[in-house]
Coordinates of C-alpha atoms in Angstrom, one line a residue:
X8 CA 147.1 162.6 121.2
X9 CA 147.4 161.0 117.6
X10 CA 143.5 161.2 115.7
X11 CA 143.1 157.5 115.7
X12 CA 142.9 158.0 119.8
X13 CA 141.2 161.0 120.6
X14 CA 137.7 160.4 121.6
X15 CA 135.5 163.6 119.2
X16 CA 131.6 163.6 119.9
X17 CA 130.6 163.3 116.2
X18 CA 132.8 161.2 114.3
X19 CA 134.8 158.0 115.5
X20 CA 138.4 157.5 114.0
X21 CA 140.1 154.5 113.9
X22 CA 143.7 152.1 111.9
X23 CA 142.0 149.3 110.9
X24 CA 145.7 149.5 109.3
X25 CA 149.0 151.0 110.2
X26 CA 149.2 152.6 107.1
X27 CA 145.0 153.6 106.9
X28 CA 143.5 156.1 108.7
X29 CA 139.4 155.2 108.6
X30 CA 136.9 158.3 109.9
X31 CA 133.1 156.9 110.7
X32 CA 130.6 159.6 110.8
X33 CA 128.5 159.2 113.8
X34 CA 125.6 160.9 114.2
X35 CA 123.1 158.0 113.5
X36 CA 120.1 159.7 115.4
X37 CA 120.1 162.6 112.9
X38 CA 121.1 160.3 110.0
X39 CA 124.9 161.5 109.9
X40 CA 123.6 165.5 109.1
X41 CA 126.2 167.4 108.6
X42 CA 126.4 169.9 111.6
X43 CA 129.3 172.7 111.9
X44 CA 130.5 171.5 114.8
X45 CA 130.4 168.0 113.0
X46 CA 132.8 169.4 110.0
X47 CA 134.9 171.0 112.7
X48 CA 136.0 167.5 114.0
X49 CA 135.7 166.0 110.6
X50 CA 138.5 168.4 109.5
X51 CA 140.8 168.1 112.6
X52 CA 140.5 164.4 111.8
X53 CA 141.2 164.3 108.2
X54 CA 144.2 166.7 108.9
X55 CA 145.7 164.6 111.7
X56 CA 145.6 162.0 109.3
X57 CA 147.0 163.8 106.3
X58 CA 150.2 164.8 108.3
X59 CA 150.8 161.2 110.1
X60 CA 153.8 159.8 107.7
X61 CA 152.8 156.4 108.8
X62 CA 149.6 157.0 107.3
X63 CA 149.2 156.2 103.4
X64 CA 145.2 156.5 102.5
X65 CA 142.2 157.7 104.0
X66 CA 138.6 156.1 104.5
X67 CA 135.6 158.2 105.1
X68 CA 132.2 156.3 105.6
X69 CA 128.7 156.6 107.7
X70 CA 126.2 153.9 108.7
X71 CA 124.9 151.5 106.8
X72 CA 121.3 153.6 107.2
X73 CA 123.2 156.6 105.6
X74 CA 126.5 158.2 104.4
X75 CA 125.0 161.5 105.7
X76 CA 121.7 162.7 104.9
X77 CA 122.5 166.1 104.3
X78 CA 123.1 169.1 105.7
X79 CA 121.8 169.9 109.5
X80 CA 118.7 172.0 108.1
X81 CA 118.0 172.9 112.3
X82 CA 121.1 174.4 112.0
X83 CA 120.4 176.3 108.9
X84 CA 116.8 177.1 108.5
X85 CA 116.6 180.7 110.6
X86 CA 120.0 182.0 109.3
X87 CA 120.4 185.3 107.8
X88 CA 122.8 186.3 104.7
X89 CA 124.5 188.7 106.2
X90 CA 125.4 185.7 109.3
X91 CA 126.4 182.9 106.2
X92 CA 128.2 185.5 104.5
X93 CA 130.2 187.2 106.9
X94 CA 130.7 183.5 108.8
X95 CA 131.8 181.7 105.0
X96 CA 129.3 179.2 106.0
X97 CA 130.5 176.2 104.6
X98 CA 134.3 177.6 103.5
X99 CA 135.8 174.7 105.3
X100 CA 134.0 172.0 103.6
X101 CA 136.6 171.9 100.8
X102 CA 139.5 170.9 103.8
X103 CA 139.4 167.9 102.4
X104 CA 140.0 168.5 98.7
X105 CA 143.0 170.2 99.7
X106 CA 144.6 166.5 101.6
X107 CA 147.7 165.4 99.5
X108 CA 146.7 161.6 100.5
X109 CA 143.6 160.0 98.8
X110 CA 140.7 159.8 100.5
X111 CA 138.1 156.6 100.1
X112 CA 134.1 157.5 100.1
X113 CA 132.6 154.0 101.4
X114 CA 128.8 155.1 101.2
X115 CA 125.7 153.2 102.2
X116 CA 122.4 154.2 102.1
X117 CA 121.8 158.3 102.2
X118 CA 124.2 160.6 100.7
X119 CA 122.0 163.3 99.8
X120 CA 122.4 167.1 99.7
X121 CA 125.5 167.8 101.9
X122 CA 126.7 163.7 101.9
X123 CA 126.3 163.3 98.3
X124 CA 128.5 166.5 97.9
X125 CA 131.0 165.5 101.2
X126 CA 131.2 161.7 98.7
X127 CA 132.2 164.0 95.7
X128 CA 134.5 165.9 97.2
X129 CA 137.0 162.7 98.3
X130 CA 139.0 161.1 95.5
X131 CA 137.2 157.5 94.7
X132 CA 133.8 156.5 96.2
X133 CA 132.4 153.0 96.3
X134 CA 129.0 152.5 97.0
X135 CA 127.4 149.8 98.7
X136 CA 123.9 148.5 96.5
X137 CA 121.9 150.4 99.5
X138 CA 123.4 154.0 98.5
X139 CA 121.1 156.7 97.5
X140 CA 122.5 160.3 96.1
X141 CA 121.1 163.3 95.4
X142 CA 121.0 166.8 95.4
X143 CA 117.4 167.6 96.8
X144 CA 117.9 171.5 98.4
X145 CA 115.4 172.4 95.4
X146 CA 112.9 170.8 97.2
X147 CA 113.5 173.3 100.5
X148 CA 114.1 176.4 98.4
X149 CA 117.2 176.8 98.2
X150 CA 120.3 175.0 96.0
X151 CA 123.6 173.4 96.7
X152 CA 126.0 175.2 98.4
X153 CA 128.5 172.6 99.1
X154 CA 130.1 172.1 95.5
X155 CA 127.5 169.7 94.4
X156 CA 126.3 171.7 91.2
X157 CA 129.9 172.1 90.1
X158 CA 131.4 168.4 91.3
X159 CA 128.1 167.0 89.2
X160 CA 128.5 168.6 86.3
X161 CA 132.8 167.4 86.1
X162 CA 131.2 164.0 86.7
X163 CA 128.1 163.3 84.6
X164 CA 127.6 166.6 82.5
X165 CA 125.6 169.4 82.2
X166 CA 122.5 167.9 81.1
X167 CA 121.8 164.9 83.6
X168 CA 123.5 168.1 86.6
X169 CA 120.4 170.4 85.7
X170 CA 118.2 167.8 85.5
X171 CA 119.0 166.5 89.3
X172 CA 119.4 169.9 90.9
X173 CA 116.6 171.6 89.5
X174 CA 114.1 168.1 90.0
X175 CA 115.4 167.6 93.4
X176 CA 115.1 163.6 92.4
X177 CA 117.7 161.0 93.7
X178 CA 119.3 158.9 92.0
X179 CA 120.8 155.4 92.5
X180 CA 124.0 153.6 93.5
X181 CA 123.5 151.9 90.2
X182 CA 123.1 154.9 87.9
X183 CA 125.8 156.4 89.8
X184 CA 128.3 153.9 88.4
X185 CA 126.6 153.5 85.3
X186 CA 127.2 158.0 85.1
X187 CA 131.0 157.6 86.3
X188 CA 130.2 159.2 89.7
X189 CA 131.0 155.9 91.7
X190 CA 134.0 153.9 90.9
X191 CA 132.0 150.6 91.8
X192 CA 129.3 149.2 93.1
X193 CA 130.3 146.4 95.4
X194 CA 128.9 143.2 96.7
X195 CA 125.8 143.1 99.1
X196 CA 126.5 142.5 102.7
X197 CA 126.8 144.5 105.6
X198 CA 129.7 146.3 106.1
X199 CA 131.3 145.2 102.8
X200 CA 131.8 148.7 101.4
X201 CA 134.0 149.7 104.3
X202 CA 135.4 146.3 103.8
X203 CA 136.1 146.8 100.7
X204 CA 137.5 150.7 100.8
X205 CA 139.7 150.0 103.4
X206 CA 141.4 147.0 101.2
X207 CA 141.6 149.5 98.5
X208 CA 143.3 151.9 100.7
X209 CA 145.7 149.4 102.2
X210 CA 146.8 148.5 98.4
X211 CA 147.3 152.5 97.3
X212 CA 148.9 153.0 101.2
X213 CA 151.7 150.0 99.9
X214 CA 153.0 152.4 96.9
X215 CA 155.1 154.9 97.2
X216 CA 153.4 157.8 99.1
X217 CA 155.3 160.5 97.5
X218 CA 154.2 158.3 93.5
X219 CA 150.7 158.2 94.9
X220 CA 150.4 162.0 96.3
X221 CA 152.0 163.1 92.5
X222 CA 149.5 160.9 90.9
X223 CA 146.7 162.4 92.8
X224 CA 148.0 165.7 91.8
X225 CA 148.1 165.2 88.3
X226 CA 144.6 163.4 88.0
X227 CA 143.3 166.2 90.2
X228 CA 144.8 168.7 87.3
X229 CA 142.3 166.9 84.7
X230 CA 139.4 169.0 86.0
X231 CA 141.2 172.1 86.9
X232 CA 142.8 172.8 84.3
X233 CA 142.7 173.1 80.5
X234 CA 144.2 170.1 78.9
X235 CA 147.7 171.7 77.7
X236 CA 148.3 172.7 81.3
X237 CA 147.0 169.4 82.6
X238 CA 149.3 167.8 79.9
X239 CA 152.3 169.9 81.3
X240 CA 151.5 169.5 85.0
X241 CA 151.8 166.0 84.4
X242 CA 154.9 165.8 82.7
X243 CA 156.8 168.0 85.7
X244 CA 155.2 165.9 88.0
X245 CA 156.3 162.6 86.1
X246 CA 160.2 164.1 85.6
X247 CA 159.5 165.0 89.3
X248 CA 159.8 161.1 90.3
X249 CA 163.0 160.9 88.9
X250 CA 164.4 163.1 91.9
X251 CA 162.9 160.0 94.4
X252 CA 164.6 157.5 95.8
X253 CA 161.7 155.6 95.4
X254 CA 161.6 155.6 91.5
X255 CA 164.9 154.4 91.6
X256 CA 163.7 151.5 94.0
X257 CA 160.6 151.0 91.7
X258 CA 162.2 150.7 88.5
X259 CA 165.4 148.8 90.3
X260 CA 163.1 146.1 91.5
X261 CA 161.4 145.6 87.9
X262 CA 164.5 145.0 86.2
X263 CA 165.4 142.3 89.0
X264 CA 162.4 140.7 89.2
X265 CA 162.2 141.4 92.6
X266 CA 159.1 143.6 94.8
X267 CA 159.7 147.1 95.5
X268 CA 160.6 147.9 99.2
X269 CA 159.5 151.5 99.0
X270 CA 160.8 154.4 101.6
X271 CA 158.9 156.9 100.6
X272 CA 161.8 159.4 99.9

């Protein structure tokens, strides 16, 4: 049964495309928290999706009411070190940074705690005028465990990072573009961010997959590694093209004047 068909109890999938894979979170009584069993499916589907050839991008969104709201704190309030430790409580939330194919963030409304670090963790987020981010665990003793305090601090710095973690305060869809954690802010309008993602996705999922996947890469290398390996990582990946039959169909098609009828080979 291919993701896009299986029926999961906290997350719908859908193809709004033939070359798009779009996951809705779907919790809406509990605001989208993210529950184990939640990630579980969310993984599954993100994976599904990652190994479907057909498929060339990825959408992840919530409700209009929220992204996801954080973490399930039911879940977590009565658990004891020893049980996150030995269980590596929240290990498989970096899945998705380990995709080869880009994944969209369409958020609107609450992406705070656990959403606001599941948003950071995919490769370009829009964000609907309604979203709200933040990293409030401060507020309920305890900090981010998800990769927010390190994702932050890439995006907007060390400063602005401490400041939000250790105030607990939200911040908005508008200072997130105006920091660089957003890509854009889009126009008003219910569901125009998903709108919006998935036409972004269908434009990447029309490149080459194997162009795409190496670009991904080498951005990806900005943050991980120092800038003379980045540098270098690039370079192999770029003389890595050259070995594509779709490099030779790109370029081909430029010099004719003609669009690229890529194979993804």
């Amino acid at each position: 049964m291919s993701s896009a068909s299986k029926q999961y109890e906290f997350i719908l999938t859908d193809r709004p495309d033939p070359a798009v894979g779009l996951i809705t979170l779907n919790r809406p009584k509990a605001l989208n928290a993210l529950s184990s069993p939640l990630f579980l499916e969310l993984n599954e589907a993100l994976l599904a999706f990652d190994a479907d050839d057909a498929i060339g991008a990825i959408v992840l969104t919530g409700s209009e009411r929220a992204f996801a709201a954080g973490a399930d704190i039911k879940e977590m309030k009565d658990k004891q070190f020893a049980d996150a430790y030995k269980s590596r409580f929240l290990e498989n939330w970096t899945t998705l940074t380990a995709l080869r194919k880009p994944v969209i963030a369409a958020v609107s409304g609450y992406a705070l705690g656990g959403g606001c670090e599941l948003a950071l963790s995919t490769d370009i987020i829009l964000a609907s005028p309604t979203a709200t981010f933040g990293q409030p665990e401060i507020n309920i003793g305890t900090i981010p465990g998800g990769g927010g305090s390190q994702r932050l601090a890439h995006a907007i710095g060390k400063s602005r990072t401490m400041e939000l973690v250790l105030s607990g305060r939200n911040f908005s869809a508008q200072e997130a573009e105006r920091w660089g954690v957003v890509s854009r802010v889009v126009g008003e309008g219910e569901g125009q961010v998903v709108k919006e993602a998935i036409d972004l996705a269908r434009t990447i999922a029309s490149k080459s997959q194997i162009a795409v996947q190496a670009a991904k890469e080498a951005v990806n290398a900005a943050f991980e590694q120092p800038l003379y390996e980045g540098l270098r990582t690039e370079r192999r990946l770029f003389h890595m093209t050259f070995a594509t039959k779709d490099q030779k169909e790109g370029m081909g098609a430029f010099a004719e004047k003609r669009k690229p009828t890529f194979t993804h080979e």
